[in-house]
Coordinates of C-alpha atoms in Angstrom, one line a residue:
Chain Z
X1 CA 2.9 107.8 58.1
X2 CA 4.8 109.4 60.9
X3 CA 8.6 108.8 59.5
X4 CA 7.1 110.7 56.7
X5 CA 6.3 113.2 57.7
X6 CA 9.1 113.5 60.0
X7 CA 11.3 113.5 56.9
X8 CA 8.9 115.8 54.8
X9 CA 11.7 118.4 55.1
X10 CA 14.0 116.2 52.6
X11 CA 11.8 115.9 49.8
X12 CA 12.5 117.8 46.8
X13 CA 10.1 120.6 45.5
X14 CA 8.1 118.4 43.2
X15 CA 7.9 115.7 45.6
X16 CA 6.6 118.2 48.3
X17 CA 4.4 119.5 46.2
X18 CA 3.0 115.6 44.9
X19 CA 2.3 114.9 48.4
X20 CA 0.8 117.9 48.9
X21 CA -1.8 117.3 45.7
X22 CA -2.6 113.2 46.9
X23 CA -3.6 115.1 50.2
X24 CA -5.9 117.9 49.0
X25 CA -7.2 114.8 46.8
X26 CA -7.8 112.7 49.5
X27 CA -9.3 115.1 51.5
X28 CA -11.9 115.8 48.5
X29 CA -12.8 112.2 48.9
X30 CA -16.3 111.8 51.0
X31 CA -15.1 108.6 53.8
X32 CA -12.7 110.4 55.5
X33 CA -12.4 110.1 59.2
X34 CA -12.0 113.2 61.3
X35 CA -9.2 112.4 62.9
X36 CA -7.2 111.4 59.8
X37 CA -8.6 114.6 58.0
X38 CA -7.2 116.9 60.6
X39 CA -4.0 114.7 60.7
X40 CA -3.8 115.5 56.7
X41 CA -4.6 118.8 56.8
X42 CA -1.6 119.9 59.4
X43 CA 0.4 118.2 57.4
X44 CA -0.8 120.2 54.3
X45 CA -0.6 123.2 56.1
X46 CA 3.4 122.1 56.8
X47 CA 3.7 121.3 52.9
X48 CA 2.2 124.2 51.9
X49 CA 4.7 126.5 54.0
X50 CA 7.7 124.0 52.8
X51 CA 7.2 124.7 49.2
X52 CA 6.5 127.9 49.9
X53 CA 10.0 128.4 51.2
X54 CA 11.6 126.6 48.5
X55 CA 11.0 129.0 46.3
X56 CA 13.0 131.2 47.8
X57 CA 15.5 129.1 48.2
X58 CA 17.7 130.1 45.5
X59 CA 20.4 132.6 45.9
X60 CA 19.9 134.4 42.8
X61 CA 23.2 134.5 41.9
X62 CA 24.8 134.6 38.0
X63 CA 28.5 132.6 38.6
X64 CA 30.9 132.0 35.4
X65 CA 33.5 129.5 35.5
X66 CA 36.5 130.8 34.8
X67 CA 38.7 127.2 35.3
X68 CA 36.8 123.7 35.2
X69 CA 40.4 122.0 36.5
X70 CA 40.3 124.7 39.2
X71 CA 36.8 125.2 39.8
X72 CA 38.2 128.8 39.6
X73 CA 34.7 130.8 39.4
X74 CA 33.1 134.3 39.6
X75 CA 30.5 136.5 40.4
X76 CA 28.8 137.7 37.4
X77 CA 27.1 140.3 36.3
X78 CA 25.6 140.4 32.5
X79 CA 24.2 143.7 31.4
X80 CA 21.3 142.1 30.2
X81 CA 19.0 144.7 29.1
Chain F
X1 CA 77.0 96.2 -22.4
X2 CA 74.4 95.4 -20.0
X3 CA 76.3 97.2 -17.3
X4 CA 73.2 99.1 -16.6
X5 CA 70.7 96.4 -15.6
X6 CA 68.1 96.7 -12.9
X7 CA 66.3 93.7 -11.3
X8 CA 62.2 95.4 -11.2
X9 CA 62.4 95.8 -7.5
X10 CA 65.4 97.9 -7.5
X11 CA 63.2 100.1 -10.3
X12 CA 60.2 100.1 -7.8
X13 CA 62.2 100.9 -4.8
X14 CA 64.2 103.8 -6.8
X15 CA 60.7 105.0 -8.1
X16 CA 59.5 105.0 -4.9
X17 CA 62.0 107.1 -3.3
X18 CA 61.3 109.6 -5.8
X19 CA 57.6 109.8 -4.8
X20 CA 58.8 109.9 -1.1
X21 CA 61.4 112.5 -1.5
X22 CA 58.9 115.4 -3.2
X23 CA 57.8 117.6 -0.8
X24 CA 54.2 117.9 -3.3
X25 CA 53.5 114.0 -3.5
X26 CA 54.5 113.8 0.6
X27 CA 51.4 115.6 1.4
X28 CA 48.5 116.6 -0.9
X29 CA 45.0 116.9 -0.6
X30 CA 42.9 115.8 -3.7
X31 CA 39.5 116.3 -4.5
X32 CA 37.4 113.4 -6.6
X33 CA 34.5 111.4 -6.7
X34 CA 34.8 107.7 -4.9
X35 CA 33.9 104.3 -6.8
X36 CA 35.1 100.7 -6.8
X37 CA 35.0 101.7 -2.5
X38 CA 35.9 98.3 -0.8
X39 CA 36.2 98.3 3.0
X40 CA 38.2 94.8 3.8
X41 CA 38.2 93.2 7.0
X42 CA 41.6 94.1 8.6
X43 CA 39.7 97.4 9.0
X44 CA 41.6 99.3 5.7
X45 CA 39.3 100.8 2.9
X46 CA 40.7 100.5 -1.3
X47 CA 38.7 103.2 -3.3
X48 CA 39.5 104.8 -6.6
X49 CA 39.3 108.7 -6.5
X50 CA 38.0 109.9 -10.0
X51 CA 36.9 113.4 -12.0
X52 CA 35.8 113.5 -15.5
X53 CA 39.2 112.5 -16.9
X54 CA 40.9 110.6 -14.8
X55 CA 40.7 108.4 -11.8
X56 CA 43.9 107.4 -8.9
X57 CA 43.9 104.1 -6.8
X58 CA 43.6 105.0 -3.0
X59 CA 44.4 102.7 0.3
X60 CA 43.1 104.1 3.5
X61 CA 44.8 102.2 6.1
X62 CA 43.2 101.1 9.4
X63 CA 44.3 103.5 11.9
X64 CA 42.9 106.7 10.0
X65 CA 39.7 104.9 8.7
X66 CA 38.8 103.9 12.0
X67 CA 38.7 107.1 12.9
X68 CA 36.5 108.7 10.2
X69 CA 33.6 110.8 11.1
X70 CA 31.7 109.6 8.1
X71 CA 31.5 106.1 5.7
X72 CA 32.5 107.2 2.5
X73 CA 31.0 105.4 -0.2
X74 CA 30.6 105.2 -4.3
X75 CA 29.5 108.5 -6.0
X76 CA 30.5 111.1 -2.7
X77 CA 32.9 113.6 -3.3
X78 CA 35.3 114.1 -1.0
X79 CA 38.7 115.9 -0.3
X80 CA 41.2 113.4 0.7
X81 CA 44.4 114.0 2.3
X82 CA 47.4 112.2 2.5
X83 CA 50.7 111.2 0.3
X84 CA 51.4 109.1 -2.7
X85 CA 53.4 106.7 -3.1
X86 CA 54.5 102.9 -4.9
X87 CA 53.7 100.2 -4.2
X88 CA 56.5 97.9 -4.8
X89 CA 54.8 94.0 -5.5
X90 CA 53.3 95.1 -8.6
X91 CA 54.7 98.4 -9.6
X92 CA 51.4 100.7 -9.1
X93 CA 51.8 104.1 -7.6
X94 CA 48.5 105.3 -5.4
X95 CA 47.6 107.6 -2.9
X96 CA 48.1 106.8 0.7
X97 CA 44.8 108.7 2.2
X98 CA 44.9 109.6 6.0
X99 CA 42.1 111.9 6.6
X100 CA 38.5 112.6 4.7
X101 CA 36.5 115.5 4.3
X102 CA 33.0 115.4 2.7
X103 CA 33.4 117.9 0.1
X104 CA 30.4 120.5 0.4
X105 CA 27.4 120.9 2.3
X106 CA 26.0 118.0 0.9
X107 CA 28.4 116.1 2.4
X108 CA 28.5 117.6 5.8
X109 CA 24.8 116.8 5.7
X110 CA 25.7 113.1 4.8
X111 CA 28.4 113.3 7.4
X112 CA 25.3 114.1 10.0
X113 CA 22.8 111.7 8.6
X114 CA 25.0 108.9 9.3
X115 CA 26.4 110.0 12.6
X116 CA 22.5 110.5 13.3
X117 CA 21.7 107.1 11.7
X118 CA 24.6 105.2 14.0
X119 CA 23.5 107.0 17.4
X120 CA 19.7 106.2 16.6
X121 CA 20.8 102.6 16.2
X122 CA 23.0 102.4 19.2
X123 CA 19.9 103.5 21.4
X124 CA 21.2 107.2 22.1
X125 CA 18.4 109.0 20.9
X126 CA 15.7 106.4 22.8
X127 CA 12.4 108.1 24.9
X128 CA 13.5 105.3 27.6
X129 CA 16.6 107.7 28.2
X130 CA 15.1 111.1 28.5
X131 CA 14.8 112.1 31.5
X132 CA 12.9 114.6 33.4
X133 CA 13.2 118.1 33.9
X134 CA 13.0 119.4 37.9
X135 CA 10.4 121.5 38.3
X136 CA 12.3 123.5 40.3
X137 CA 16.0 123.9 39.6
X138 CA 18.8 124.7 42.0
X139 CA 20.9 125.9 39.8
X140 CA 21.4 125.6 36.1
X141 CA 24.5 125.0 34.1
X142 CA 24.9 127.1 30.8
X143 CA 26.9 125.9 28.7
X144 CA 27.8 128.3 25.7
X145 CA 30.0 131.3 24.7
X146 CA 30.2 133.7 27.1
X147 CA 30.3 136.1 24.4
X148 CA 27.4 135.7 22.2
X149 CA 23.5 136.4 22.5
X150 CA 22.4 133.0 23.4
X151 CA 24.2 133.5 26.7
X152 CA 22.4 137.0 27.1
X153 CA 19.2 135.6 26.0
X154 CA 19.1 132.4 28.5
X155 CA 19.7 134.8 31.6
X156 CA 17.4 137.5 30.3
X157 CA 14.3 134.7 29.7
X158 CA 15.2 133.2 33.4
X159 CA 15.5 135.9 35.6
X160 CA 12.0 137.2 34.3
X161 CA 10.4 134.3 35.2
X162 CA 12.2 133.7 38.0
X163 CA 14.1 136.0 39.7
X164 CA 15.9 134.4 42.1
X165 CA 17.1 131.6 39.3
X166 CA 21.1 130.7 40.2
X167 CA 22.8 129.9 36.8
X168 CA 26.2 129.2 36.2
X169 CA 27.7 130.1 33.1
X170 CA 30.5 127.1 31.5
X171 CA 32.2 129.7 28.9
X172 CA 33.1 127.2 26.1
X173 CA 34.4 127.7 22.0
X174 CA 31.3 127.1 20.4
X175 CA 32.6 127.1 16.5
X176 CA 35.7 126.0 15.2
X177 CA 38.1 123.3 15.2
X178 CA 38.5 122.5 19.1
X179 CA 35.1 123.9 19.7
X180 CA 33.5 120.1 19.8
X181 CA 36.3 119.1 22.0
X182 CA 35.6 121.8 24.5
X183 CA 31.8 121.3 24.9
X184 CA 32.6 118.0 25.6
X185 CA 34.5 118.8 28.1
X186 CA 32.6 121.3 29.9
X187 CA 29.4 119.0 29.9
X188 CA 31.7 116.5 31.5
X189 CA 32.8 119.0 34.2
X190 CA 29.0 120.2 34.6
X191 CA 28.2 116.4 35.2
X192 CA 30.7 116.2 38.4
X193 CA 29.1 119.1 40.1
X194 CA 27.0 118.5 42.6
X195 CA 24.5 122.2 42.4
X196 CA 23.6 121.2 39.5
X197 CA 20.4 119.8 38.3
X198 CA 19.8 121.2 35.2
X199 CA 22.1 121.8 32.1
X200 CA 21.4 123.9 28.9
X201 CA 24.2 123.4 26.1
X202 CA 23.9 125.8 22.7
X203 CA 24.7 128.6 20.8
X204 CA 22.5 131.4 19.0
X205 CA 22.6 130.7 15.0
X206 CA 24.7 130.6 12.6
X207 CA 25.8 128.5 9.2
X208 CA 25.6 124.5 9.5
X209 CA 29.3 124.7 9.3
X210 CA 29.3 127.2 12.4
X211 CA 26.6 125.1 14.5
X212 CA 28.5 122.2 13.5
X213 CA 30.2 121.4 16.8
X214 CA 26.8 120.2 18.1
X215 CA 27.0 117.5 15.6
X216 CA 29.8 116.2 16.9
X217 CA 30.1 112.4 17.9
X218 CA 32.2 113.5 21.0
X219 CA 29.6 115.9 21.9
X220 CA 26.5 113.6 21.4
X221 CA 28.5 111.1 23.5
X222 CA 29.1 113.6 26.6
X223 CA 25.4 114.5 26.2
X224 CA 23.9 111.1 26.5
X225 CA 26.3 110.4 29.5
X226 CA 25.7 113.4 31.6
X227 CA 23.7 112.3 34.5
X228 CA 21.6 115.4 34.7
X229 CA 19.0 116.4 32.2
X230 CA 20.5 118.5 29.3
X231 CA 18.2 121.4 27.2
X232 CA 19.8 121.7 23.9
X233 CA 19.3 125.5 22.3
X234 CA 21.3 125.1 18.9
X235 CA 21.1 128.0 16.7
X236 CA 17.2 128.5 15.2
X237 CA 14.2 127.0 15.2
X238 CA 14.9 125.2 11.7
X239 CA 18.2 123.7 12.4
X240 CA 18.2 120.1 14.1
X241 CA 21.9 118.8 15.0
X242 CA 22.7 115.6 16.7
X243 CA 22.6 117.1 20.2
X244 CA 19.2 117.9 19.9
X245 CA 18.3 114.3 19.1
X246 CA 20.5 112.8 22.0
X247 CA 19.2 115.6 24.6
X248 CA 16.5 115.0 27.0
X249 CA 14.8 118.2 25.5
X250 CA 15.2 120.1 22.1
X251 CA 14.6 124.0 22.6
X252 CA 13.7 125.5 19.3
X253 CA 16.2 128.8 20.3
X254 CA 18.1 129.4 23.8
X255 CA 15.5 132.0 24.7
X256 CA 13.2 128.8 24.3
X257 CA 14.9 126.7 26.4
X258 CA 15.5 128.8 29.6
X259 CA 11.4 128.9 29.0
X260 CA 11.7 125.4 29.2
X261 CA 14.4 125.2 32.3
X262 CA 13.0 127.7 34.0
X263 CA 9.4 128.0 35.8
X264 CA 7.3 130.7 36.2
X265 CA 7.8 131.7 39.5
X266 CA 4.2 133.7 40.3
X267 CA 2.8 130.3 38.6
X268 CA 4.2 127.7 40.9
X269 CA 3.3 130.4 43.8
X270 CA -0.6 130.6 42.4
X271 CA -0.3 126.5 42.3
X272 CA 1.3 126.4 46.0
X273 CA -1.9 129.0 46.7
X274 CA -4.1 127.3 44.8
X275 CA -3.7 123.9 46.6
X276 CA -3.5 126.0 49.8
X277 CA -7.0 127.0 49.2
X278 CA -8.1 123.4 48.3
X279 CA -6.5 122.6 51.5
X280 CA -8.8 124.7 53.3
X281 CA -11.6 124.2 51.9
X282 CA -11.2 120.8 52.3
X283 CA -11.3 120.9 55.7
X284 CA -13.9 123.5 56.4
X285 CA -15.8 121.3 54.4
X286 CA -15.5 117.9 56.2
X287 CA -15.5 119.9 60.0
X288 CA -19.1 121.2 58.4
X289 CA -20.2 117.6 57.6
X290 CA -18.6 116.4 60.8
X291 CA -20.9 118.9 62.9
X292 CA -24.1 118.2 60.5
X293 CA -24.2 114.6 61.2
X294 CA -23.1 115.1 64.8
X295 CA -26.4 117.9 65.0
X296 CA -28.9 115.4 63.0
X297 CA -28.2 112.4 65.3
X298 CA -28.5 114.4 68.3
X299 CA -32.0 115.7 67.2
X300 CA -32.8 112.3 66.3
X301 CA -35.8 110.9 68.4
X302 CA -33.8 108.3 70.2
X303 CA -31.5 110.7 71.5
X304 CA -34.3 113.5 72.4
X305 CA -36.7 111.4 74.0
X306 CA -35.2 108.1 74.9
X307 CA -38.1 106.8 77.2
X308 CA -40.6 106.9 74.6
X309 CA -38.4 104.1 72.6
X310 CA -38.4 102.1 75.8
X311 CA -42.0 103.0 77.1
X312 CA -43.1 101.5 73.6
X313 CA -41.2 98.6 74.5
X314 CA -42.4 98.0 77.7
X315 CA -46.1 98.3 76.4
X316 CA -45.0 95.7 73.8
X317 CA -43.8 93.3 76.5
X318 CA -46.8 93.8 78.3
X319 CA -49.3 93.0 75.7
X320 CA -47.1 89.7 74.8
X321 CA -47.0 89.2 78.9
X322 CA -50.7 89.7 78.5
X323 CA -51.0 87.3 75.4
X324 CA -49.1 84.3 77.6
X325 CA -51.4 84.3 80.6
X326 CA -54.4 84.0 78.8
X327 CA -52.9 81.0 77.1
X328 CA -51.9 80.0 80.0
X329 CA -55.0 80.1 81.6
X330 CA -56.6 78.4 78.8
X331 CA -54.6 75.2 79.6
X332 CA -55.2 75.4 83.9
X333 CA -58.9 75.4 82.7
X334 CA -58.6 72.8 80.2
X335 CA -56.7 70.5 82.5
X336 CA -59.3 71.4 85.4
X337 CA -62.1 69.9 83.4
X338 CA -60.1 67.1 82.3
X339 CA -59.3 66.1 86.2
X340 CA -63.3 66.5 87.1
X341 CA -64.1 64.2 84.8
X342 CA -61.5 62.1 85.8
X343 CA -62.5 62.5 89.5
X344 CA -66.2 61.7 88.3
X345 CA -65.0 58.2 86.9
X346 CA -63.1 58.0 89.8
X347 CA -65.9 58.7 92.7
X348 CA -67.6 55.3 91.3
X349 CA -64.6 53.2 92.9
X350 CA -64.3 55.1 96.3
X351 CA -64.2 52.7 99.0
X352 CA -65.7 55.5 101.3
X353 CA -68.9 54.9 98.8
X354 CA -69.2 51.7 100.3
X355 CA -69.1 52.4 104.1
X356 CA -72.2 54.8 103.3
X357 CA -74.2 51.7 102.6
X358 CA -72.9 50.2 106.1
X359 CA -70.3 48.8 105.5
X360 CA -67.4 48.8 108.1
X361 CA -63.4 48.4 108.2
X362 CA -62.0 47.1 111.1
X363 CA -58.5 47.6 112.1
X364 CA -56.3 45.6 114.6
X365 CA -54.0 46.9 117.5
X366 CA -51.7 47.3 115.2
X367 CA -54.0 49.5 112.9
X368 CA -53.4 47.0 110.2
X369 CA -57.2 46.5 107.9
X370 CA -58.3 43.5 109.4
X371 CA -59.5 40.9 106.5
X372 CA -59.8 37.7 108.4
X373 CA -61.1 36.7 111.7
X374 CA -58.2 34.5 112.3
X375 CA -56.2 37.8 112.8
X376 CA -58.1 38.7 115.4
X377 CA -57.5 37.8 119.2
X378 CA -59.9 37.7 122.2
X379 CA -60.3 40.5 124.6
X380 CA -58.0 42.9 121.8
X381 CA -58.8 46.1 121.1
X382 CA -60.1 47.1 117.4
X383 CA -60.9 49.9 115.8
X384 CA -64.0 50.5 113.6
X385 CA -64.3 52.7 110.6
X386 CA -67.6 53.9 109.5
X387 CA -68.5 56.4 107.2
X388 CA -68.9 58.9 109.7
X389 CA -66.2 57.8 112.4
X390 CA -64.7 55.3 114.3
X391 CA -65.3 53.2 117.3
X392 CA -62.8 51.4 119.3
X393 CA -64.3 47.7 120.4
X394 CA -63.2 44.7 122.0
X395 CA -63.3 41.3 120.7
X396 CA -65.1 39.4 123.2
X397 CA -65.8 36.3 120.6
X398 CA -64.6 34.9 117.3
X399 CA -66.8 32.5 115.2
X400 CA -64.5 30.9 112.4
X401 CA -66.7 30.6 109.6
X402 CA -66.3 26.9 108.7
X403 CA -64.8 26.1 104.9
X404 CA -68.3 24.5 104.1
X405 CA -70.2 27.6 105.5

């Protein structure tokens, strides 16, 4: 449990977000020790932030390949409305 | 007179030459309907070409039948190129075809259904290969013209939904001869990069010839290989080619598939928020029921007033305390009696009972009971019990009771 969540920073979007669902489900559940319930939450809280993140990961950026051999490629613009 | 006599192979050979030398009969295309279509198993095909009127033998050798994008069979037209010439052994001229072209749309639509047909039984178009979209992309691959509306429309449809979507636009031919060839291509190239994780491949729409392309073998092939999930966006929502059948999802239009590639950004934000919310609630929840069991035990009775628990103990132990000496008493009395009654029987047997009627015991020097006169000695000293006490005397006589006596 504590090499993953060490590693939490490596998973993908979907996975963070999986892991983040299993522990708002087990936290839902009724036998849940304190301790493990605040260990789960902080780790939640860390998810949350992750994913949050991740969305604005992406650059944003429109790139047109001008040469596959080359991998020659450009900025793009495309007057799209 | 017979000066001008040919063996039949000279004729044949000097026939064929003719055939060989005209530039028409070198290269021709002919259109007919096939029958009496045999394919043999050194791989070349023997087919008649017929119309209404008339009908020509045809040999398709290996090499180019291999290569056809459709079986021919009885009863299809097609347009068959290639050259005619004779064949020498027995005389018969016939057309040497190299390529095939399904004549019509019905045939192009033949052409697909088998292609379609083959894939489907090689496996390409199998659920167990599909594979799934990422929720979030890093970066898509477009593959399309870089000129047409599909292109426009996929960019327009992402960056709505999400704004900060990186695409990357593979300009390919989309129609025309080379146009298959070049998709291919540029799906392979897609495939090698690294930043991507999703791939869209299409065109806007157009006539099954134009859209053709996408159904391709070489294209389907480069599809199915492509390590990372492929949208396919071909033309409208009514037209199905063979990369939609061999893609991990079919998008009715390309505006369809970037809704398909693409998430909706303020969506996966209200799900991050919405589990965020859970989270907290969560917790609030069990601290609550933490801190309500933790306040009902400590107002429990136990905990408020824990001498009573023990004081009602102690009273316990003292009534069972209580309960064992009065049965123990029971048995001292019990055993009391018992040893009166005892002494009672025993009082009848007391020696000392005797001595009351006056009888004496008389003890020697040596305080030994004295139960014969022969043990005693003149002049010694004895001592005699009574009831009531003792008296030391001294023998001054002995009278031995004689045996008779």
């Amino acid at each position: 449990m504590k090499d993953k969540e060490l590693t939490d920073h490596d998973l993908t979007f979907e996975k963070a977000i999986e892991a983040l669902e299993e522990i708002v489900e087990k936290m839902e559940m009724e036998d849940i020790s304190l301790e493990e319930s605040i260990r789960l939450f902080e780790r939640g809280v860390r998810l949350t932030r992750y994913c949050s993140e991740k969305l604005d990961e992406a650059e944003g950026k429109i790139t047109m390949i001008l040469e596959r051999n080359t991998h020659n490629e450009k900025k793009t613009t495309f007057d799209i409305d | 007179m017979f000066e001008n006599v040919y063996t039949v192979s000279e004729v044949n050979a000097y026939i064929k030459n003719i055939f060989r030398s005209d530039s028409i009969l070198n290269n021709i295309y002919i259109k007919g309907e096939i029958s009496n279509f045999k394919c043999h198993v050194s791989g070349h095909i023997y087919f008649t070409l017929k119309d209404s009127q008339s009908a020509i033998r045809c040999v398709m050798f290996r090499q180019w039948a291999s290569v056809l994008k459709f079986m021919p069979a009885d009863g299809i037209k097609i347009i068959a190129q290639g050259y005619i010439s004779v064949y020498e052994k027995d005389g018969q001229y016939q057309f040497y075809v190299q390529e095939v072209q399904p004549e019509g749309k019905g045939a192009l639509y033949l052409a697909y259904q088998q292609l379609k047909d083959r894939l489907e039984k090689e496996g390409l178009f199998d659920s167990r290969h599909k594979k799934t979209l990422p929720k979030l992309p890093k970066k898509i691959a477009i593959v399309t013209s870089s000129t047409g509306a599909a292109v426009r429309d996929i960019i327009k449809v992402s960056k709505r939904r999400y704004p900060n979507i990186s695409l990357m636009i593979i300009p390919v031919l989309v129609q025309g001869q080379s146009a298959a060839n070049d998709i291919a291509d540029a799906i392979r190239y897609v495939n090698k990069r690294d930043d991507i994780d999703l791939v869209i491949v299409g065109r806007g729409g157009g006539s099954i010839e134009e859209l053709w392309a996408f159904n391709e073998e070489v294209v389907a092939r480069e599809i199915f290989k492509c390590n990372k999930p492929v949208i396919s966006a071909v033309g409208h929502e009514t037209d199905y080619t063979i990369a939609d059948f061999v893609s991990d999802l079919r998008a009715p239009t390309p505006s369809a598939a970037a809704e398909l590639a693409v998430p909706e950004k303020h969506s996966l934000e209200n799900a991050i928020e919405h589990l965020r919310y859970k989270l907290n609630k969560s917790i609030g929840r069990i601290l609550d029921n933490k801190k309500n069991k933790f306040n009902m035990i400590k107002s429990s009775r136990t905990l408020n007033r824990p001498m009573e628990d023990i004081q009602q103990k102690r009273q316990t132990i003292d009534h069972l305390n209580h309960r064992m000496l009065e049965g123990y008493k029971q048995i001292i009395n019990l055993k009391k009696m018992k040893h009166l009654e005892l002494l009672t029987k025993l009082d009848g047997t007391n020696p000392l009972k005797i001595l009351a009627k006056g009888y004496v015991l008389t003890y020697d020097s040596n305080n030994s009971l004295v139960k014969s006169v022969a043990q005693l000695a003149i002049n010694e000293k004895v001592s005699i019990r009574y009831i009531d006490g003792r008296a030391i005397c001294e023998v001054l006589a002995k009278e031995e009771k004689n045996n008779e006596g």
